[in-house]
Every structure is written in C-alpha cells, then in structure tokens.
Amino acid sequence: MSALLEIDGLVVRFAQPSASPIPLLGARRSIEAVAGVSLALEAGSTYALVGESGSGKTTLARAVIGLVPVAEGSIRFEGRSITAADGDGLRAARRHIGMMFQDPVGSLSPRRTVASIVSEPFRVHGGDVDLRQEVPRLLAEVGLPAEFADRYPHQLSGGQARRVGVARALALRPRLVIADEPTAGLDVSVQGELLNLMNDLQAQRGLSFLIITHNLHVVRHVADRVGVMYLGQLVEEGTTEALFKAPRHRYTEALLSAMLEADPDAPHMNVPIRGEVPSLIRRPPGCAFHPRCGFALEACRMTFPPASMSDRVHRFHCHNPVPMPEQAWERCSRDA
C-alpha cells in the first residue's frame, strides 16, 4: 500500500486576543493547537486519532480540508502538496475528500430535503449526473429506501441522519473520508450498524478513513492504525493491535485502562489521570502530560521526549514508558 495522506511536522496556530484595548500596547501571542504532528494514512486503510477534548484532533482534520490555515509543515494528498494550494487546487483536492460531521442531525440543513442534502456536493463541485437516479442510488448504498429523499432532517432518527451524512460524503466518490466522532449520540446497536456500513463501504470502494473519536471501542473495531494526541502533540502511534496490546506512553495506558470490558472476570488495572487538561495558553514545558502523570521523571519536566520505537511501526514519545509485557515479567521475576 502507498500513503494516500502524508502529514509532516504540521503546526496550526491561533492568535490570542490582545489583553489591551489598544492593539499596539498588547503583545499579540499565539497558541499552537497542533504542534508538529507527522503521520501517514495508507490507501484503503483506516487511521484513528484519539485523545481527550482539546487535544487537537478536529483541528488537524480541519487543516487537511483547508478550513484552518497551516503555520508550518506540509500536507500531501495523493502525492501532491495541498498545504499552500490556491483556490482551484484546494477545490480539486476537496472533491476527493468526503467529510462526516460530528452532529448527525445538526450538520443537516433543517430547510432542505434529504435529496437536496445528498446532492449538495454536485451543486458545489459540478458534475454531469442525473440526480433523479444518483440520489436513490446513494441512499440505497447506505441502507435507506428511496422514499427518504423527500423527508426533512427532523423526520429522521439519529442513525438515519448519520446515514444521510454518509451518503452526502460519498456523493463524489472520494478516496478519503474524514469522520469526526461518527458514532456520537447513537445507541450502541446503531453504532454497530454504522461501523459495519463503514467497513462494507471500505471493502467495496477501497475507501480510506481518517476517524476522529473518543470511543476506543470504535477504534478497536475499525482502525488499522491509531494515533494518540495530547495537547496538540502526537505522543504515540502504531498498529491497533500493537497499541492496544502494549501501549508505551503513560497517557495511552491511562486511556486504555478506562475502557469498560464486556468480560467482568477479565484482569483490569485502572491507571488514573490526575487533574484536568491544561490550557494551551499555558502549555507545560517538556512532556505536556507530566503534571498529570504518576510516573513523571525530572526529564519529563524539562524536555519533550524524542521519538522511540517499539518496532518499526510503533512510535512513542515518553521518557519513562510503560514496560513491554516481557520486560514487566522479567522485572517481576527479579523482584521475587
């Protein structure tokens, strides 16, 4: 597989409002919502970005589709840079990138019918299609009957509204779909139906997904690779299997320990996270997670950890990482 989306050293900054009513007297500073993130999404695969609110996941996704400016770094889609693309270049890239928004009902215009919503991408980007045939085909592809074309958003359930959003995202046959909290607000059974639909569409169309989510159960169900973000930085990434089996960053370990398992007899150790997420205005020095970490060293307070590798596909930034399972066993044996 080749990289469909490549992000290298991405930095997104937002200006802070001046504290002074007179602009010249107040220093205008900026905050980094995304601070040097690098990742690659392979064609036909699913990459999940996880982390608490305020970690920069959605900002990164918005940068990919050009909704927020990039301060530093680069974004390449299908081998072509879209970081500083002009209007036509960005428009061409967006034609191949679909977007599933977080609020399944709120992202749909209440004044438009389902047919109008699903056909919106054709009105924006053009295309010689017969909408009388294309809209029913798109609805059928996401499991909705053709008569839904005449309904309005308030006549849909949350799951049906989400399927309409998927149909709109698929309208132009994109190569990449960015899904922001795709299962938010849905019942567990409906979540499962939607995830199965996404898997089926990926198999049928060869789609790639970039998923933004808090839901680690979703990640385990659909993702090939996972990136863990904390305060704008990518602190760990790897294959889903490797990261769930042997997380190395202490933040990842804490997130995974908070997952509820279906088996009540399964061994479980909760790793607490102290305090709240710091403000980006006062980003802690060194590893930004150190004020909340029970395993922080002096080095954690001083410098951001360099990249370390568990293997060639599992990368993390931690001065005092979680021991690998075999390392933990060796340590227990020595202590005994």
XYZ file of C-alpha atoms in Angstrom:
336
model
C 0.000 0.000 0.000
C 1.103 3.577 -0.617
C 0.452 6.653 1.510
C -2.706 8.460 0.445
C -2.357 11.222 3.044
C 1.002 12.354 4.435
C 1.285 14.957 7.199
C 4.768 16.147 8.143
C 5.561 18.489 11.040
C 2.102 20.080 10.969
C 1.662 23.188 13.109
C -1.621 25.098 13.392
C -1.613 28.336 15.378
C -4.432 30.568 16.511
C -3.885 34.148 17.597
C -4.740 35.081 21.157
C -6.806 38.248 21.595
C -4.760 41.121 22.938
C -5.286 41.917 26.619
C -5.089 45.616 25.836
C -7.910 47.533 24.111
C -5.162 49.380 22.220
C -3.570 46.824 19.870
C -0.117 48.418 19.934
C 0.111 48.129 23.727
C -0.821 44.449 23.980
C 1.523 41.729 22.782
C -0.377 39.549 20.323
C 0.617 35.975 21.062
C -0.481 32.721 19.517
C -1.278 29.228 20.735
C -0.408 26.001 18.966
C -3.488 23.822 18.637
C -1.465 21.321 16.590
C 2.227 21.199 17.443
C 4.430 19.355 14.966
C 2.329 16.303 14.085
C 3.530 13.793 11.487
C 1.550 10.781 10.282
C 0.697 8.799 7.174
C -2.559 7.142 6.132
C -2.238 4.270 3.695
C -4.645 3.912 0.788
C -7.563 1.647 1.621
C -6.922 1.735 5.389
C -8.402 3.412 8.469
C -6.394 5.701 10.758
C -7.953 6.754 14.073
C -6.945 9.839 16.034
C -7.849 9.600 19.710
C -7.441 11.802 22.761
C -9.367 13.974 25.195
C -11.253 17.099 24.144
C -8.814 19.871 23.292
C -6.114 17.504 22.059
C -6.161 18.969 18.530
C -7.748 16.044 16.659
C -10.516 18.026 14.967
C -8.203 20.960 14.245
C -5.863 18.607 12.401
C -8.765 17.265 10.331
C -9.916 20.798 9.531
C -6.397 21.637 8.364
C -6.468 18.692 5.949
C -9.545 20.066 4.182
C -8.287 23.654 4.295
C -10.701 25.068 6.870
C -7.870 26.355 9.084
C -4.500 27.724 7.866
C -1.269 25.775 8.292
C 1.520 27.697 10.038
C 4.305 25.156 9.480
C 4.755 21.709 7.986
C 3.146 20.078 4.993
C 0.111 18.047 3.976
C 0.301 15.858 0.884
C -2.695 14.112 -0.647
C -2.090 11.520 -3.357
C 1.495 12.733 -3.525
C 0.599 16.381 -4.164
C 1.035 19.168 -1.647
C -2.201 20.823 -0.569
C -0.655 22.909 2.214
C -0.483 26.119 0.245
C -2.783 25.178 -2.633
C -4.667 28.008 -4.305
C -8.456 28.080 -4.577
C -8.599 25.796 -7.604
C -6.032 23.363 -6.193
C -7.782 23.094 -2.845
C -11.145 22.722 -4.548
C -9.791 19.847 -6.646
C -8.423 18.103 -3.535
C -11.668 18.575 -1.622
C -13.533 16.812 -4.412
C -11.737 13.620 -3.403
C -12.123 14.097 0.371
C -15.541 13.491 1.945
C -16.492 14.772 5.389
C -18.771 13.205 8.008
C -19.538 15.859 10.624
C -19.861 15.219 14.346
C -23.521 16.160 14.907
C -25.577 13.808 12.691
C -28.728 15.979 12.781
C -27.237 19.440 13.350
C -24.972 19.088 10.313
C -28.020 18.773 8.048
C -29.904 21.886 6.986
C -33.419 21.722 8.513
C -34.867 23.544 5.487
C -33.655 21.047 2.902
C -34.939 17.654 1.954
C -32.714 14.616 2.096
C -32.464 14.706 -1.703
C -31.209 18.289 -1.616
C -28.690 17.480 1.143
C -27.270 14.405 -0.571
C -26.962 16.194 -3.926
C -25.266 19.280 -2.431
C -21.701 18.211 -3.417
C -22.757 18.103 -7.072
C -24.040 21.687 -6.857
C -20.766 22.825 -5.271
C -18.308 20.917 -7.461
C -20.378 20.335 -10.579
C -20.715 17.067 -12.392
C -22.823 15.695 -15.223
C -25.106 13.340 -13.307
C -28.802 12.626 -13.299
C -29.758 13.418 -9.702
C -33.074 11.587 -10.096
C -31.054 8.386 -10.387
C -27.990 9.305 -8.330
C -29.778 10.271 -5.105
C -31.751 6.978 -4.796
C -28.558 5.051 -5.612
C -26.624 6.832 -2.839
C -29.428 6.280 -0.355
C -29.568 2.587 -1.222
C -25.806 2.337 -0.757
C -26.124 3.482 2.869
C -29.186 1.336 3.564
C -32.021 3.864 3.207
C -35.090 3.448 0.954
C -35.616 5.835 -1.963
C -38.700 7.452 -0.361
C -36.429 9.030 2.271
C -35.380 11.519 -0.411
C -38.458 13.629 0.325
C -38.004 13.710 4.114
C -36.565 16.548 6.196
C -33.911 16.119 8.937
C -36.430 16.419 11.776
C -38.199 13.357 10.380
C -35.079 11.197 10.774
C -33.705 9.252 13.718
C -30.108 9.822 14.746
C -28.950 6.722 12.912
C -30.877 7.651 9.753
C -29.477 11.185 9.856
C -25.970 9.762 10.153
C -26.573 7.554 7.098
C -27.715 10.623 5.147
C -24.441 12.293 6.165
C -22.528 9.267 4.901
C -24.414 9.388 1.586
C -23.504 13.075 1.201
C -19.848 12.335 1.994
C -19.808 9.577 -0.666
C -21.555 11.580 -3.393
C -18.435 12.491 -5.380
C -16.813 9.067 -4.904
C -13.990 10.353 -2.659
C -10.798 8.447 -1.943
C -10.652 9.653 1.667
C -13.468 10.197 4.165
C -12.819 12.161 7.362
C -15.266 11.028 10.052
C -15.500 13.298 13.104
C -16.971 11.299 16.024
C -19.018 9.092 13.663
C -20.858 7.273 16.467
C -21.527 10.259 18.752
C -25.083 10.363 20.106
C -26.050 6.967 18.708
C -27.329 3.922 20.572
C -24.877 1.047 20.846
C -26.818 -1.108 18.378
C -26.939 1.761 15.863
C -23.227 2.374 16.359
C -22.553 -1.213 15.375
C -24.693 -0.890 12.249
C -22.853 2.271 11.208
C -19.400 0.767 11.781
C -20.367 -2.302 9.762
C -21.584 0.014 6.994
C -18.246 1.850 7.001
C -16.351 -1.439 6.825
C -18.529 -2.625 3.923
C -18.059 0.646 2.030
C -14.313 0.438 2.549
C -14.230 -3.094 1.166
C -16.437 -2.230 -1.815
C -14.905 1.121 -2.733
C -11.361 0.863 -1.392
C -12.064 3.917 0.769
C -9.632 5.313 3.294
C -10.934 6.716 6.590
C -9.451 9.241 8.992
C -11.556 8.868 12.143
C -11.616 11.400 14.972
C -13.053 9.815 18.108
C -13.074 9.474 21.881
C -14.553 5.987 21.623
C -11.777 3.417 21.930
C -14.202 0.555 21.303
C -14.848 2.099 17.886
C -11.112 2.321 17.268
C -10.569 -1.340 18.082
C -13.430 -2.311 15.748
C -12.457 -0.405 12.610
C -8.944 1.113 12.728
C -5.754 -0.273 11.193
C -3.551 2.347 12.874
C -4.062 4.624 15.861
C -2.541 7.987 16.744
C -2.857 9.291 20.314
C -2.878 13.076 20.652
C -2.393 15.125 23.795
C -2.418 18.920 23.833
C -1.717 19.183 20.104
C 1.089 16.624 20.016
C 1.105 13.064 18.714
C 2.508 11.141 21.688
C 2.117 7.604 20.350
C 1.099 5.831 17.162
C 1.123 2.299 15.906
C -0.983 -0.527 14.602
C -4.220 -1.001 16.505
C -3.181 -4.467 17.651
C 0.217 -3.336 18.949
C -1.081 -0.219 20.672
C -3.945 -1.976 22.460
C -1.765 -4.933 23.424
C 1.279 -2.999 24.612
C 0.820 0.790 24.937
C 4.109 2.547 25.688
C 3.112 6.130 26.547
C 1.658 6.611 30.018
C -1.234 8.662 28.622
C -2.189 5.875 26.211
C -2.039 3.363 29.049
C -4.398 5.518 31.134
C -6.883 5.929 28.262
C -6.984 2.208 27.592
C -7.345 1.368 31.274
C -10.550 3.417 31.386
C -12.237 1.179 28.813
C -15.061 -0.996 30.115
C -14.643 -4.639 29.140
C -17.558 -6.964 28.422
C -15.952 -9.731 30.481
C -16.292 -8.921 34.213
C -13.687 -11.587 35.055
C -11.031 -10.103 32.773
C -7.991 -8.718 34.641
C -8.180 -4.951 34.848
C -5.996 -2.238 36.333
C -7.189 1.358 36.306
C -4.433 3.927 35.720
C -5.719 7.288 36.967
C -5.039 10.618 35.279
C -4.618 13.458 37.723
C -6.301 16.833 37.275
C -7.651 18.436 34.123
C -6.228 19.054 30.670
C -4.038 22.199 30.882
C -4.842 25.257 28.821
C -2.982 25.641 25.552
C -2.212 29.194 26.682
C -0.069 27.719 29.469
C 1.305 24.582 27.857
C 3.521 22.746 30.388
C 7.214 22.540 29.452
C 8.825 19.269 28.473
C 6.263 16.487 28.108
C 2.916 18.291 28.361
C 1.420 15.277 30.150
C 3.885 15.317 33.067
C 1.697 17.358 35.517
C -0.969 14.631 35.317
C 1.325 11.598 35.163
C 2.105 9.461 38.200
C 5.325 8.196 36.568
C 6.901 11.537 35.589
C 10.678 11.927 35.898
C 12.698 15.104 36.146
C 13.464 14.809 32.422
C 9.726 14.856 31.690
C 9.517 18.360 33.176
C 12.441 19.626 31.127
C 12.366 18.250 27.578
C 9.848 16.770 25.150
C 10.805 13.104 24.736
C 12.439 12.144 21.453
C 10.766 9.505 19.323
C 11.339 5.913 20.401
C 10.304 2.773 18.567
C 8.925 -0.476 19.968
C 9.279 -1.818 16.453
C 9.410 -0.254 13.024
C 5.684 0.621 13.069
C 5.129 1.593 16.735
C 6.435 5.058 17.711
C 6.066 6.898 21.030
C 7.406 9.915 22.954
C 7.898 9.048 26.635
C 10.907 9.354 28.990
C 9.521 6.649 31.313
C 7.484 4.370 29.042
C 5.236 1.509 30.032
C 7.386 -1.644 30.103
C 6.801 -4.143 27.355
C 4.968 -7.248 28.607
C 8.128 -9.368 28.572
C 10.062 -6.580 30.331
C 7.405 -6.407 33.026
C 7.617 -10.189 33.517
C 11.423 -10.049 33.799
C 11.140 -7.252 36.372
C 8.650 -9.269 38.463
C 10.973 -12.292 38.316
C 13.935 -10.237 39.542
C 11.891 -8.715 42.376
C 10.793 -12.154 43.509
